[in-house]
Short mmCIF file of C-alpha atoms and ligand atoms in Angstrom, two decimals:
data_model
loop_
_atom_site.label_atom_id
_atom_site.label_comp_id
_atom_site.label_asym_id
_atom_site.label_seq_id
_atom_site.Cartn_x
_atom_site.Cartn_y
_atom_site.Cartn_z
CA MET A 1001 -0.22 0.07 0.13
CA VAL A 1002 1.36 3.60 -0.87
CA SER A 1003 1.94 6.02 2.24
CA HIS A 1004 -1.21 8.46 2.57
CA THR A 1005 1.81 11.07 3.56
CA GLN A 1006 4.43 11.05 0.64
CA GLY A 1007 5.00 14.56 0.43
CA LEU A 1008 6.33 17.01 -2.56
CA GLY A 1009 9.29 14.98 -4.36
CA PRO A 1010 9.92 13.58 -8.06
CA ILE A 1011 6.91 11.49 -7.85
CA GLY A 1012 5.18 13.66 -10.31
CA GLU A 1013 7.27 12.65 -13.23
CA SER A 1014 7.08 8.79 -12.72
CA ARG A 1015 4.69 6.56 -13.79
CA VAL A 1016 2.38 4.84 -11.13
CA ARG A 1017 2.60 2.09 -10.54
CA ASP A 1018 -0.94 0.84 -9.09
CA PRO A 1019 -3.32 -0.47 -11.31
CA ALA A 1020 -6.28 1.40 -10.36
CA THR A 1021 -9.92 2.05 -12.32
CA LEU A 1022 -11.01 5.77 -11.74
CA VAL A 1023 -14.53 6.58 -11.39
CA ILE A 1024 -15.98 9.81 -12.30
CA PHE A 1025 -19.51 10.91 -11.13
CA GLY A 1026 -20.96 13.71 -12.89
CA ALA A 1027 -19.18 12.53 -15.75
CA SER A 1028 -21.30 14.55 -18.18
CA GLY A 1029 -20.67 18.15 -16.75
CA ASP A 1030 -18.07 20.27 -17.72
CA LEU A 1031 -15.21 19.24 -15.46
CA THR A 1032 -15.26 16.23 -17.26
CA ARG A 1033 -14.65 17.44 -20.68
CA ARG A 1034 -12.90 20.60 -20.31
CA LYS A 1035 -10.31 19.17 -17.52
CA LEU A 1036 -10.52 15.68 -15.63
CA ILE A 1037 -10.28 14.06 -19.21
CA PRO A 1038 -7.69 16.20 -20.89
CA ALA A 1039 -5.66 15.92 -17.99
CA LEU A 1040 -6.06 11.93 -17.87
CA PHE A 1041 -4.81 12.33 -21.57
CA ILE A 1042 -2.31 13.74 -21.17
CA ALA A 1043 -0.50 11.41 -18.56
CA TYR A 1044 -1.36 9.38 -20.60
CA ALA A 1045 0.46 10.66 -23.50
CA GLN A 1046 3.26 11.14 -21.18
CA ASN A 1047 3.08 7.18 -20.37
CA LEU A 1048 2.51 8.36 -16.39
CA LEU A 1049 -0.48 6.36 -16.20
CA PRO A 1050 -0.21 2.95 -14.50
CA GLU A 1051 -0.10 0.40 -17.53
CA GLN A 1052 -3.22 -1.16 -16.47
CA PHE A 1053 -6.19 1.22 -15.86
CA ALA A 1054 -9.69 1.92 -16.67
CA ILE A 1055 -12.11 5.18 -16.79
CA VAL A 1056 -15.32 4.96 -15.72
CA GLY A 1057 -18.30 7.71 -16.31
CA PHE A 1058 -20.78 7.70 -14.26
CA ALA A 1059 -24.06 10.06 -15.02
CA ARG A 1060 -27.93 10.13 -16.08
CA ARG A 1061 -27.80 10.77 -19.58
CA ASP A 1062 -28.51 7.63 -21.29
CA TYR A 1063 -25.14 7.19 -23.32
CA ASP A 1064 -23.45 3.89 -24.11
CA ASP A 1065 -19.34 3.37 -24.32
CA VAL A 1066 -19.44 4.33 -28.41
CA LEU A 1067 -20.97 7.53 -27.66
CA PHE A 1068 -19.40 8.98 -24.24
CA ARG A 1069 -15.46 7.63 -25.64
CA GLY A 1070 -16.17 9.59 -28.85
CA MET A 1071 -17.56 13.03 -26.91
CA MET A 1072 -14.19 12.57 -24.30
CA ALA A 1073 -12.05 12.33 -28.17
CA ASP A 1074 -13.52 15.45 -28.88
CA ALA A 1075 -12.60 16.89 -25.31
CA VAL A 1076 -9.16 15.77 -25.53
CA LYS A 1077 -9.01 17.50 -28.97
CA GLU A 1078 -10.49 20.45 -27.82
CA PHE A 1079 -8.86 20.59 -24.42
CA SER A 1080 -5.74 19.22 -24.14
CA ARG A 1081 -3.05 21.96 -23.91
CA LEU A 1082 -0.66 19.24 -26.24
CA GLN A 1083 -1.16 18.51 -29.90
CA THR A 1084 -1.21 14.46 -30.89
CA ASP A 1085 -1.85 12.64 -32.98
CA ASP A 1086 -5.79 10.40 -33.28
CA GLU A 1087 -4.40 7.10 -32.77
CA THR A 1088 -3.29 7.51 -29.11
CA ILE A 1089 -6.66 9.55 -28.40
CA GLN A 1090 -7.96 6.55 -29.67
CA ARG A 1091 -5.61 4.79 -27.54
CA PHE A 1092 -6.53 6.28 -24.76
CA VAL A 1093 -10.59 6.25 -25.50
CA GLU A 1094 -10.45 2.55 -25.83
CA HIS A 1095 -9.62 3.23 -21.64
CA ILE A 1096 -13.23 4.66 -21.47
CA ARG A 1097 -16.34 3.36 -20.26
CA TYR A 1098 -19.58 4.64 -19.26
CA HIS A 1099 -22.12 3.55 -16.46
CA LYS A 1100 -25.41 5.25 -16.36
CA GLY A 1101 -27.62 5.59 -13.06
CA ASP A 1102 -28.56 8.02 -10.97
CA ILE A 1103 -26.77 8.82 -7.95
CA SER A 1104 -29.33 9.40 -5.46
CA ASP A 1105 -30.67 5.44 -6.94
CA PRO A 1106 -29.03 2.66 -4.54
CA ASP A 1107 -29.50 0.02 -7.54
CA ALA A 1108 -27.17 2.41 -9.78
CA TYR A 1109 -24.18 1.45 -7.21
CA ALA A 1110 -25.44 -2.39 -7.32
CA GLU A 1111 -25.12 -2.77 -11.14
CA LEU A 1112 -21.49 -0.31 -10.52
CA LYS A 1113 -20.23 -2.76 -8.46
CA LYS A 1114 -21.53 -5.80 -10.38
CA LYS A 1115 -19.68 -4.06 -13.60
CA LEU A 1116 -16.54 -3.52 -11.63
CA GLN A 1117 -16.29 -7.27 -10.65
CA ASP A 1118 -14.62 -7.51 -14.53
CA VAL A 1119 -10.93 -7.30 -12.56
CA GLU A 1120 -9.37 -7.87 -15.89
CA ILE A 1121 -10.29 -4.77 -16.63
CA TYR A 1122 -11.56 -2.16 -14.00
CA PRO A 1123 -8.68 -2.87 -11.81
CA GLU A 1124 -9.47 -3.30 -8.02
CA ASN A 1125 -7.56 0.07 -6.74
CA ARG A 1126 -10.40 2.38 -6.82
CA LEU A 1127 -10.72 6.09 -7.90
CA TYR A 1128 -14.20 7.78 -7.02
CA TYR A 1129 -14.01 11.59 -8.19
CA LEU A 1130 -17.28 12.95 -7.27
CA SER A 1131 -17.73 15.84 -9.50
CA ILE A 1132 -21.18 16.72 -8.41
CA ILE A 1133 -23.38 19.21 -6.29
CA PRO A 1134 -22.33 19.07 -2.58
CA SER A 1135 -25.84 18.39 -1.40
CA LEU A 1136 -24.90 15.10 -3.66
CA PHE A 1137 -21.43 14.49 -1.52
CA GLU A 1138 -23.28 11.95 1.48
CA THR A 1139 -25.81 10.24 -0.71
CA ALA A 1140 -22.83 9.34 -3.45
CA ILE A 1141 -20.56 8.09 -0.45
CA ALA A 1142 -22.93 6.30 1.48
CA SER A 1143 -23.53 4.58 -1.68
CA LEU A 1144 -20.95 3.67 -2.34
CA LYS A 1145 -19.91 2.18 1.39
CA ASN A 1146 -23.16 0.16 1.76
CA SER A 1147 -22.79 -1.54 -1.69
CA GLY A 1148 -19.16 -3.11 -0.75
CA LEU A 1149 -17.23 -0.11 -2.99
CA VAL A 1150 -15.30 1.08 -0.01
CA THR A 1151 -11.99 -0.74 1.16
CA ASP A 1152 -10.88 -0.64 4.56
CA PRO A 1153 -7.61 1.84 4.89
CA ALA A 1154 -5.64 -0.81 5.98
CA ALA A 1155 -7.15 -3.35 2.81
CA ARG A 1156 -4.75 -4.59 -0.32
CA HIS A 1157 -6.29 -2.45 -2.77
CA TRP A 1158 -6.88 1.03 -1.82
CA THR A 1159 -10.02 3.56 -2.38
CA ARG A 1160 -9.69 7.53 -2.66
CA VAL A 1161 -12.27 9.61 -3.10
CA VAL A 1162 -11.27 12.72 -4.75
CA ILE A 1163 -14.26 16.01 -3.72
CA GLU A 1164 -14.90 19.09 -5.29
CA LYS A 1165 -15.24 22.20 -3.77
CA PRO A 1166 -17.42 24.09 -2.17
CA PHE A 1167 -16.74 21.90 1.33
CA GLY A 1168 -19.32 23.37 3.01
CA LYS A 1169 -20.94 26.77 3.42
CA ASP A 1170 -19.32 28.39 6.66
CA LEU A 1171 -18.02 26.86 9.24
CA GLU A 1172 -20.84 24.80 10.61
CA SER A 1173 -21.97 22.91 7.53
CA ALA A 1174 -18.03 22.47 6.51
CA MET A 1175 -17.84 20.82 9.86
CA GLU A 1176 -20.81 19.13 9.30
CA LEU A 1177 -19.78 17.76 5.92
CA ASN A 1178 -16.41 16.52 7.54
CA ALA A 1179 -18.16 14.84 10.13
CA LYS A 1180 -20.28 13.20 7.73
CA LEU A 1181 -16.72 12.04 4.86
CA LEU A 1182 -15.26 11.49 8.01
CA HIS A 1183 -18.18 8.41 9.18
CA TYR A 1184 -17.46 6.77 6.01
CA LEU A 1185 -13.74 7.36 4.88
CA ALA A 1186 -10.50 7.58 6.84
CA GLU A 1187 -9.25 11.22 6.67
CA SER A 1188 -6.58 9.10 4.56
CA GLN A 1189 -8.90 8.28 1.76
CA ILE A 1190 -10.25 11.87 1.07
CA TYR A 1191 -8.59 13.78 -1.14
CA ARG A 1192 -10.22 17.64 -0.70
CA ILE A 1193 -9.28 19.53 -4.58
CA ASP A 1194 -7.99 23.05 -4.51
CA HIS A 1195 -7.06 23.51 -7.59
CA TYR A 1196 -4.46 26.21 -7.02
CA LEU A 1197 -2.43 24.23 -5.14
CA GLY A 1198 -1.72 22.33 -8.28
CA LYS A 1199 -0.70 25.36 -10.06
CA GLU A 1200 3.26 25.11 -10.65
CA THR A 1201 3.57 28.97 -9.75
CA VAL A 1202 1.36 28.02 -6.37
CA GLN A 1203 4.37 24.89 -5.52
CA ASN A 1204 6.95 27.12 -7.20
CA ILE A 1205 6.73 29.54 -4.42
CA LEU A 1206 7.83 26.85 -1.65
CA SER A 1207 10.70 25.98 -3.67
CA PHE A 1208 11.41 29.78 -3.56
CA ARG A 1209 11.28 30.06 0.20
CA PHE A 1210 12.89 27.18 1.56
CA ALA A 1211 15.51 26.67 -1.71
CA ASN A 1212 16.91 29.99 -1.02
CA ALA A 1213 18.75 31.32 1.81
CA ILE A 1214 18.31 35.13 0.79
CA PHE A 1215 14.99 35.76 1.43
CA GLU A 1216 13.76 33.69 4.31
CA PRO A 1217 15.86 36.26 6.54
CA VAL A 1218 13.56 39.53 5.27
CA PHE A 1219 10.70 37.49 5.27
CA ASN A 1220 9.14 39.18 8.72
CA ARG A 1221 7.79 41.60 10.65
CA SER A 1222 11.41 43.47 10.97
CA TYR A 1223 11.42 43.77 6.85
CA VAL A 1224 7.79 43.43 5.55
CA GLU A 1225 5.83 46.24 5.34
CA HIS A 1226 3.08 44.16 4.15
CA ILE A 1227 1.48 41.13 2.03
CA GLN A 1228 -1.32 41.65 -0.93
CA ILE A 1229 -2.94 38.86 -2.64
CA THR A 1230 -5.07 39.59 -5.51
CA ALA A 1231 -6.85 36.75 -7.56
CA ALA A 1232 -8.36 39.50 -10.16
CA GLU A 1233 -10.66 37.90 -13.41
CA THR A 1234 -12.45 39.42 -16.43
CA VAL A 1235 -15.16 36.95 -16.78
CA GLY A 1236 -18.38 37.26 -14.78
CA MET A 1237 -21.04 35.26 -14.92
CA GLU A 1238 -19.74 32.71 -17.94
CA SER A 1239 -21.12 29.56 -18.39
CA GLY A 1240 -24.40 29.53 -16.46
CA ARG A 1241 -22.69 29.35 -13.35
CA GLY A 1242 -25.16 32.29 -11.75
CA GLY A 1243 -27.07 29.36 -9.75
CA TYR A 1244 -23.97 28.68 -7.46
CA TYR A 1245 -22.56 31.17 -7.71
CA ASP A 1246 -25.42 33.39 -6.33
CA GLU A 1247 -25.58 31.02 -3.35
CA TYR A 1248 -21.46 31.59 -2.41
CA GLY A 1249 -20.36 34.92 -3.53
CA ALA A 1250 -16.65 35.97 -3.83
CA ILE A 1251 -15.89 35.48 -0.07
CA ARG A 1252 -16.66 31.60 -0.29
CA ASP A 1253 -16.00 31.00 -4.15
CA MET A 1254 -12.07 31.78 -3.77
CA VAL A 1255 -11.03 33.79 -0.30
CA THR A 1256 -11.69 30.53 1.90
CA ASN A 1257 -9.98 28.15 -0.39
CA HIS A 1258 -7.89 29.00 -3.11
CA ILE A 1259 -6.27 32.56 -1.75
CA LEU A 1260 -6.27 31.64 1.84
CA GLN A 1261 -3.83 28.79 0.47
CA LEU A 1262 -1.99 31.63 -1.27
CA LEU A 1263 -1.57 33.32 1.94
CA CYS A 1264 -1.03 30.00 4.18
CA LEU A 1265 2.03 28.61 1.66
CA VAL A 1266 3.74 32.57 1.68
CA ALA A 1267 3.68 33.00 5.31
CA MET A 1268 3.73 29.72 6.53
CA GLU A 1269 7.07 28.15 8.82
CA PRO A 1270 9.31 25.70 7.02
CA PRO A 1271 7.85 22.13 7.59
CA GLY A 1272 10.42 20.04 9.02
CA ASP A 1273 10.23 17.89 5.99
CA LEU A 1274 8.46 17.49 2.42
CA SER A 1275 5.61 15.19 4.03
CA ALA A 1276 2.38 15.89 3.50
CA ASP A 1277 1.29 16.13 6.91
CA ALA A 1278 4.38 18.52 8.15
CA ILE A 1279 3.44 21.08 5.13
CA ARG A 1280 -0.55 20.76 5.79
CA ASN A 1281 0.78 21.07 9.70
CA GLU A 1282 2.13 24.49 9.07
CA LYS A 1283 -0.26 25.66 7.11
CA VAL A 1284 -2.81 25.29 9.66
CA LYS A 1285 -0.51 26.78 11.79
CA VAL A 1286 -0.90 29.68 9.97
CA LEU A 1287 -4.50 29.67 9.68
CA ASN A 1288 -5.57 29.78 12.97
CA ALA A 1289 -3.34 32.27 14.14
CA THR A 1290 -4.75 34.54 10.88
CA ARG A 1291 -7.96 36.73 11.71
CA LEU A 1292 -9.59 39.90 10.55
CA ASP A 1293 -7.65 43.37 11.53
CA ILE A 1294 -10.66 44.56 13.11
CA ARG A 1295 -10.26 47.98 14.87
CA LYS A 1296 -13.90 49.53 15.29
CA ASP A 1297 -15.88 47.45 13.54
CA ILE A 1298 -16.03 44.52 10.98
CA SER A 1299 -16.23 47.46 7.81
CA ASP A 1300 -12.88 48.81 8.37
CA SER A 1301 -11.45 45.29 7.92
CA VAL A 1302 -13.95 43.80 4.75
CA CYS A 1303 -15.53 45.68 1.63
CA ARG A 1304 -17.68 43.77 -0.47
CA GLY A 1305 -18.53 44.57 -4.02
CA GLN A 1306 -20.74 43.76 -7.04
CA TYR A 1307 -20.59 44.90 -10.39
CA GLY A 1308 -22.74 47.21 -11.83
CA SER A 1309 -23.74 47.28 -15.58
CA GLY A 1310 -21.83 48.97 -18.18
CA VAL A 1311 -20.46 49.40 -22.01
CA ASP A 1312 -17.38 47.93 -23.87
CA ALA A 1313 -15.01 49.58 -25.74
CA GLN A 1314 -17.34 48.73 -29.10
CA ASP A 1315 -20.23 50.65 -27.17
CA LYS A 1316 -22.03 47.00 -26.61
CA HIS A 1317 -24.03 47.46 -23.44
CA LEU A 1318 -22.24 44.45 -20.07
CA LYS A 1319 -24.68 43.17 -17.74
CA ALA A 1320 -24.78 44.24 -14.68
CA TYR A 1321 -24.58 41.25 -11.98
CA GLN A 1322 -28.71 41.38 -11.39
CA GLU A 1323 -29.09 40.94 -15.23
CA GLU A 1324 -27.08 37.91 -15.53
CA ASP A 1325 -28.72 34.33 -15.97
CA ARG A 1326 -30.08 32.84 -12.45
CA ILE A 1327 -28.98 35.65 -10.12
CA ALA A 1328 -31.88 36.80 -7.76
CA PRO A 1329 -33.46 40.30 -8.40
CA HIS A 1330 -32.60 42.08 -5.94
CA SER A 1331 -29.08 39.90 -5.08
CA ASP A 1332 -26.61 41.59 -2.72
CA THR A 1333 -24.34 38.55 -3.06
CA GLU A 1334 -20.54 40.42 -3.88
CA THR A 1335 -18.75 39.54 -6.64
CA PHE A 1336 -15.81 41.54 -5.15
CA ALA A 1337 -14.22 41.21 -2.19
CA ALA A 1338 -11.36 43.01 -0.22
CA MET A 1339 -10.22 42.60 3.42
CA ARG A 1340 -7.26 43.24 5.99
CA LEU A 1341 -6.05 40.50 8.04
CA LYS A 1342 -2.82 40.20 10.55
CA ILE A 1343 -1.32 36.81 11.35
CA ASP A 1344 -1.12 36.94 15.30
CA ASN A 1345 2.19 35.28 15.48
CA TRP A 1346 6.25 36.33 15.93
CA ARG A 1347 6.84 36.29 12.73
CA TRP A 1348 4.32 38.22 11.13
CA ALA A 1349 2.42 40.26 14.01
CA ASP A 1350 1.12 43.62 13.31
CA VAL A 1351 2.08 43.19 9.19
CA PRO A 1352 -0.77 43.94 7.24
CA ILE A 1353 -2.28 41.51 4.91
CA PHE A 1354 -4.94 42.52 2.14
CA LEU A 1355 -6.61 40.10 0.25
CA ARG A 1356 -8.35 41.12 -2.75
CA THR A 1357 -10.45 39.01 -5.58
CA GLY A 1358 -13.24 39.81 -7.63
CA LYS A 1359 -15.06 38.99 -11.18
CA CYS A 1360 -15.34 41.20 -14.54
CA MET A 1361 -12.46 43.15 -13.01
CA GLY A 1362 -10.02 45.30 -15.77
CA LYS A 1363 -7.65 42.48 -15.94
CA LYS A 1364 -6.82 38.83 -15.32
CA ALA A 1365 -4.28 38.96 -12.85
CA THR A 1366 -3.79 36.64 -9.73
CA GLU A 1367 -0.43 37.93 -7.67
CA ILE A 1368 1.20 37.92 -4.06
CA ALA A 1369 2.88 40.74 -3.65
CA VAL A 1370 5.46 41.36 -0.70
CA GLN A 1371 5.84 44.98 0.04
CA PHE A 1372 9.44 45.69 2.12
CA LYS A 1373 10.07 48.64 4.38
CA VAL A 1374 11.36 51.72 2.95
CA PRO A 1375 15.00 52.08 4.11
CA PRO A 1376 15.03 53.63 7.03
CA LEU A 1377 16.71 57.40 5.73
CA GLN A 1378 15.47 58.85 2.52
CA LEU A 1379 18.83 59.56 1.09
CA PHE A 1380 17.22 59.71 -2.63
CA GLN A 1381 14.60 62.18 -2.57
CA HIS A 1382 14.24 64.11 -5.70
CA VAL A 1383 12.21 66.89 -7.79
CA GLU A 1384 10.64 65.17 -10.99
CA CYS A 1385 8.34 68.02 -13.22
CA GLU A 1386 6.04 67.02 -15.48
CA GLU A 1387 5.97 70.48 -17.73
CA ASP A 1388 5.62 73.04 -14.69
CA VAL A 1389 3.95 70.60 -12.02
CA CYS A 1390 6.57 68.83 -10.52
CA ASP A 1391 6.68 66.21 -7.36
CA ILE A 1392 9.22 65.30 -4.68
CA THR A 1393 9.63 61.54 -5.36
CA ARG A 1394 10.73 59.25 -2.85
CA ILE A 1395 12.24 55.59 -3.88
CA ALA A 1396 9.68 52.59 -4.15
CA PRO A 1397 9.68 50.26 -1.44
CA ASN A 1398 11.26 46.72 -3.06
CA THR A 1399 8.44 44.53 -3.57
CA LEU A 1400 8.61 41.02 -4.32
CA ILE A 1401 5.52 39.65 -6.55
CA PHE A 1402 4.75 35.72 -6.88
CA ARG A 1403 3.21 35.84 -10.51
CA ILE A 1404 0.14 33.50 -10.61
CA GLN A 1405 -1.25 33.82 -13.93
CA PRO A 1406 -0.58 34.76 -16.19
CA ASP A 1407 2.63 35.42 -17.23
CA GLU A 1408 3.94 33.11 -14.71
CA GLY A 1409 7.08 34.13 -12.72
CA ILE A 1410 8.63 36.16 -9.85
CA PHE A 1411 9.66 39.46 -9.87
CA LEU A 1412 11.55 41.58 -7.41
CA LYS A 1413 11.23 45.24 -7.67
CA VAL A 1414 14.25 46.89 -7.09
CA GLY A 1415 15.71 50.65 -7.24
CA THR A 1416 18.76 51.69 -9.25
CA LYS A 1417 20.20 54.94 -10.56
CA ARG A 1418 18.74 55.97 -14.01
CA PRO A 1419 21.65 56.91 -16.41
CA GLY A 1420 22.38 60.27 -16.59
CA MET A 1421 23.95 63.01 -14.59
CA ARG A 1422 21.64 63.07 -11.91
CA PHE A 1423 21.84 61.03 -9.19
CA VAL A 1424 18.10 59.58 -9.45
CA VAL A 1425 16.42 56.36 -8.64
CA GLU A 1426 14.28 54.45 -10.17
CA ASP A 1427 12.25 51.68 -9.35
CA VAL A 1428 13.67 48.48 -12.20
CA ASN A 1429 12.08 44.94 -12.42
CA MET A 1430 14.97 41.82 -11.62
CA ASP A 1431 12.32 39.21 -13.32
CA PHE A 1432 12.35 35.68 -13.86
CA SER A 1433 9.54 34.71 -16.74
CA TYR A 1434 8.33 30.74 -17.13
CA SER A 1435 7.91 31.68 -20.67
CA GLY A 1436 11.62 33.08 -20.81
CA THR A 1437 13.51 30.33 -19.01
CA TRP A 1438 11.61 27.58 -20.00
CA ASN A 1439 10.16 26.57 -23.62
CA LYS A 1440 6.84 24.70 -23.10
CA SER A 1441 3.45 25.07 -21.32
CA LEU A 1442 3.26 24.62 -18.23
CA PRO A 1443 1.52 21.81 -16.94
CA GLU A 1444 -2.35 21.94 -15.59
CA ALA A 1445 -3.33 21.81 -12.24
CA TYR A 1446 -5.55 19.16 -12.63
CA GLU A 1447 -3.07 16.64 -14.29
CA ARG A 1448 -0.83 17.39 -11.23
CA LEU A 1449 -3.47 16.65 -9.06
CA LEU A 1450 -5.01 13.68 -10.47
CA LEU A 1451 -1.85 11.92 -10.70
CA ASP A 1452 -0.98 12.93 -6.92
CA THR A 1453 -4.62 10.69 -6.22
CA LEU A 1454 -3.43 7.70 -8.23
CA HIS A 1455 -0.03 7.97 -6.73
CA GLY A 1456 -1.56 8.39 -3.40
CA ASP A 1457 -0.12 11.64 -2.46
CA SER A 1458 -2.20 14.07 -0.30
CA THR A 1459 0.31 17.16 0.03
CA LEU A 1460 -1.70 19.31 -2.60
CA PHE A 1461 -4.74 18.61 -0.73
CA THR A 1462 -6.59 20.25 1.73
CA ARG A 1463 -6.85 18.33 5.27
CA SER A 1464 -10.36 18.09 7.29
CA ASP A 1465 -8.87 20.59 9.81
CA GLU A 1466 -7.60 22.52 7.47
CA VAL A 1467 -10.69 23.76 5.68
CA GLU A 1468 -12.22 23.92 8.89
CA ALA A 1469 -9.18 26.86 9.79
CA GLU A 1470 -9.89 28.47 6.38
CA TRP A 1471 -13.90 29.12 7.36
CA ARG A 1472 -13.13 30.19 10.96
CA VAL A 1473 -10.71 33.26 9.34
CA VAL A 1474 -14.08 34.25 7.34
CA GLN A 1475 -16.71 33.48 9.59
CA PRO A 1476 -16.80 37.05 11.12
CA ILE A 1477 -17.76 38.44 7.74
CA LEU A 1478 -20.44 35.75 6.85
CA GLU A 1479 -21.98 36.22 10.58
CA ASN A 1480 -22.35 40.23 9.46
CA LEU A 1481 -23.02 40.51 5.87
CA ASP A 1482 -25.92 43.04 6.70
CA GLN A 1483 -23.00 45.59 8.02
CA LEU A 1484 -21.32 44.78 4.67
CA LYS A 1485 -23.55 45.83 2.13
CA PRO A 1486 -21.92 45.82 -1.71
CA TYR A 1487 -20.62 49.11 -3.67
CA THR A 1488 -21.38 48.63 -6.90
CA TYR A 1489 -18.45 48.81 -9.32
CA PRO A 1490 -18.49 49.02 -12.91
CA PRO A 1491 -17.09 46.13 -14.81
CA ASN A 1492 -13.49 46.23 -16.08
CA ALA A 1493 -12.48 47.99 -12.87
CA TRP A 1494 -9.94 47.10 -10.32
CA GLY A 1495 -13.14 47.00 -7.87
CA VAL A 1496 -14.94 49.35 -5.57
CA PRO A 1497 -12.58 52.14 -4.94
CA GLU A 1498 -13.53 51.66 -0.86
CA ALA A 1499 -11.25 48.45 -0.89
CA ASP A 1500 -8.52 51.47 -0.83
CA TRP A 1501 -10.12 52.47 2.97
CA LEU A 1502 -8.44 48.99 4.38
CA PHE A 1503 -4.76 50.95 4.07
CA PRO A 1504 -4.98 53.69 6.05
CA GLY A 1505 -1.91 53.69 8.36
CA THR A 1506 -0.07 51.20 6.02
CA GLU A 1507 2.76 52.70 3.40
CA GLY A 1508 0.80 51.59 0.69
CA GLN A 1509 -2.16 50.62 -1.81
CA TRP A 1510 -2.96 48.05 -4.43
CA ARG A 1511 -1.37 47.45 -6.64
CA ASN A 1512 -3.43 47.92 -9.71
CA GLU A 1513 -0.86 46.92 -12.56
C1 LIG B 1232 -13.22 28.21 -9.14
C2 LIG B 1232 -14.17 28.90 -8.65
O1 LIG B 1232 -12.57 27.34 -8.15
O2 LIG B 1232 -11.90 29.00 -9.44
C3 LIG B 1232 -14.13 30.17 -10.35
O3 LIG B 1232 -14.92 28.41 -8.39
C4 LIG B 1232 -13.00 30.49 -10.51
O4 LIG B 1232 -15.47 31.01 -10.20
C5 LIG B 1232 -11.72 30.12 -10.57
O5 LIG B 1232 -13.11 31.61 -11.80
C6 LIG B 1232 -10.13 30.32 -11.20
O6 LIG B 1232 -9.97 29.49 -11.52
P1 LIG B 1232 -8.06 30.27 -12.21
O7 LIG B 1232 -7.80 28.72 -12.64
O8 LIG B 1232 -8.99 30.31 -13.38
O9 LIG B 1232 -7.54 31.08 -11.49
#
């Protein structure tokens, strides 16, 4: 049996040894077509999937093996990041089969069990991928367990279950969900996906911090002025997501998972080793020390926004959030959220932490910016004039930017002398970009994460206590939403200007770059 806590290592580059059957529940959905099957195909094309494997699509639609295989072949052609030949695609889809069934119907599991008994086709190690609405998680897992499709964690053949967010809607429901999952499965069998952890650039935060000795000594309250994390998206409510989104909003959809995970990686202590539990223990410690930086009341540490209508460059009407499909009239769900946090530990005490995310913003940009303090003595201030307007220019603080996407890379802003007769210090970028350094496309998050589940490596998945600690950070916001009515912002802006109010007493502002 593969141990649960293998940790970050070269394992992702090696072929999965254990033969396995992957059953995807909700196989007719978008995730299967756009992400899961193309990611599995790439693993197959690189010889990383086990020699013997089967993929079973489980859904209600009236498909059969041939039709489903054809659809999956099309999905590979449309969404795979690598060009490939038809023959390889054909060989890959021969491993795919379809099982028609309703997730709420116990007979569907009995039928599935019967099918999987043919171990020549369906290897006995089983990975169940639940790409379904959260209200069906328990039904699916209970039915799998009751029909004898879940093995004991110590058994010869493993069972693993992958679940997609949302892991609850608040702290209480997250705890309830964890309790239900843990009633049927051991923690070591559960893989909660946060796809941000599968991103190459996100994993690189750990390497950058802990493989270089020069940054760690300055990564603390003595040198860091503040940290800001932005996840700005240009998309609105595309692909009919309105129904889900209106119930969740930006804080639940992005902050309680992806953005807090980024914060963990940039703020955590070095783990003793790279095992899954060593890394996750450190993340939980940071989350447990993180809280809203409330000074007078919650509105000085949190700001919510919602996009209104606008027009694009061609004068075309851009819908307001409330005009989008499946959004409640007068909805006050936020599509933008910004907050100011603090981390009460020795490393980060009093260092303001700013988080912000939004839909329909002016630019797609996900980044972490660590802004350092300015030198204690401003030797290099100078006067800059534009026509007859002159200003004293002070040197800008050094900033280290982890650019998660797009233009993936790491940049360090430093002051250097501008060539010329005057002694003028100007900000320049020392940069490392993925595209300029390696001439190949970055693996998609799901490629890495699916292989990790097959290898039994849970490092890049969220543990139950981690999920609960994430909800604990935002719980005071969820309990005070009536004091935090969303401000309106025009589409294609950097969110609401009111989010600037979070900065008083801090040297700096949002990086709208
Ligand atoms: C998902 C959210 O988890 O992440 C979406 O539900 C969001 O609302 C998406 O758009 C962003 O992912 P990425 O990889 O495009 O940054």
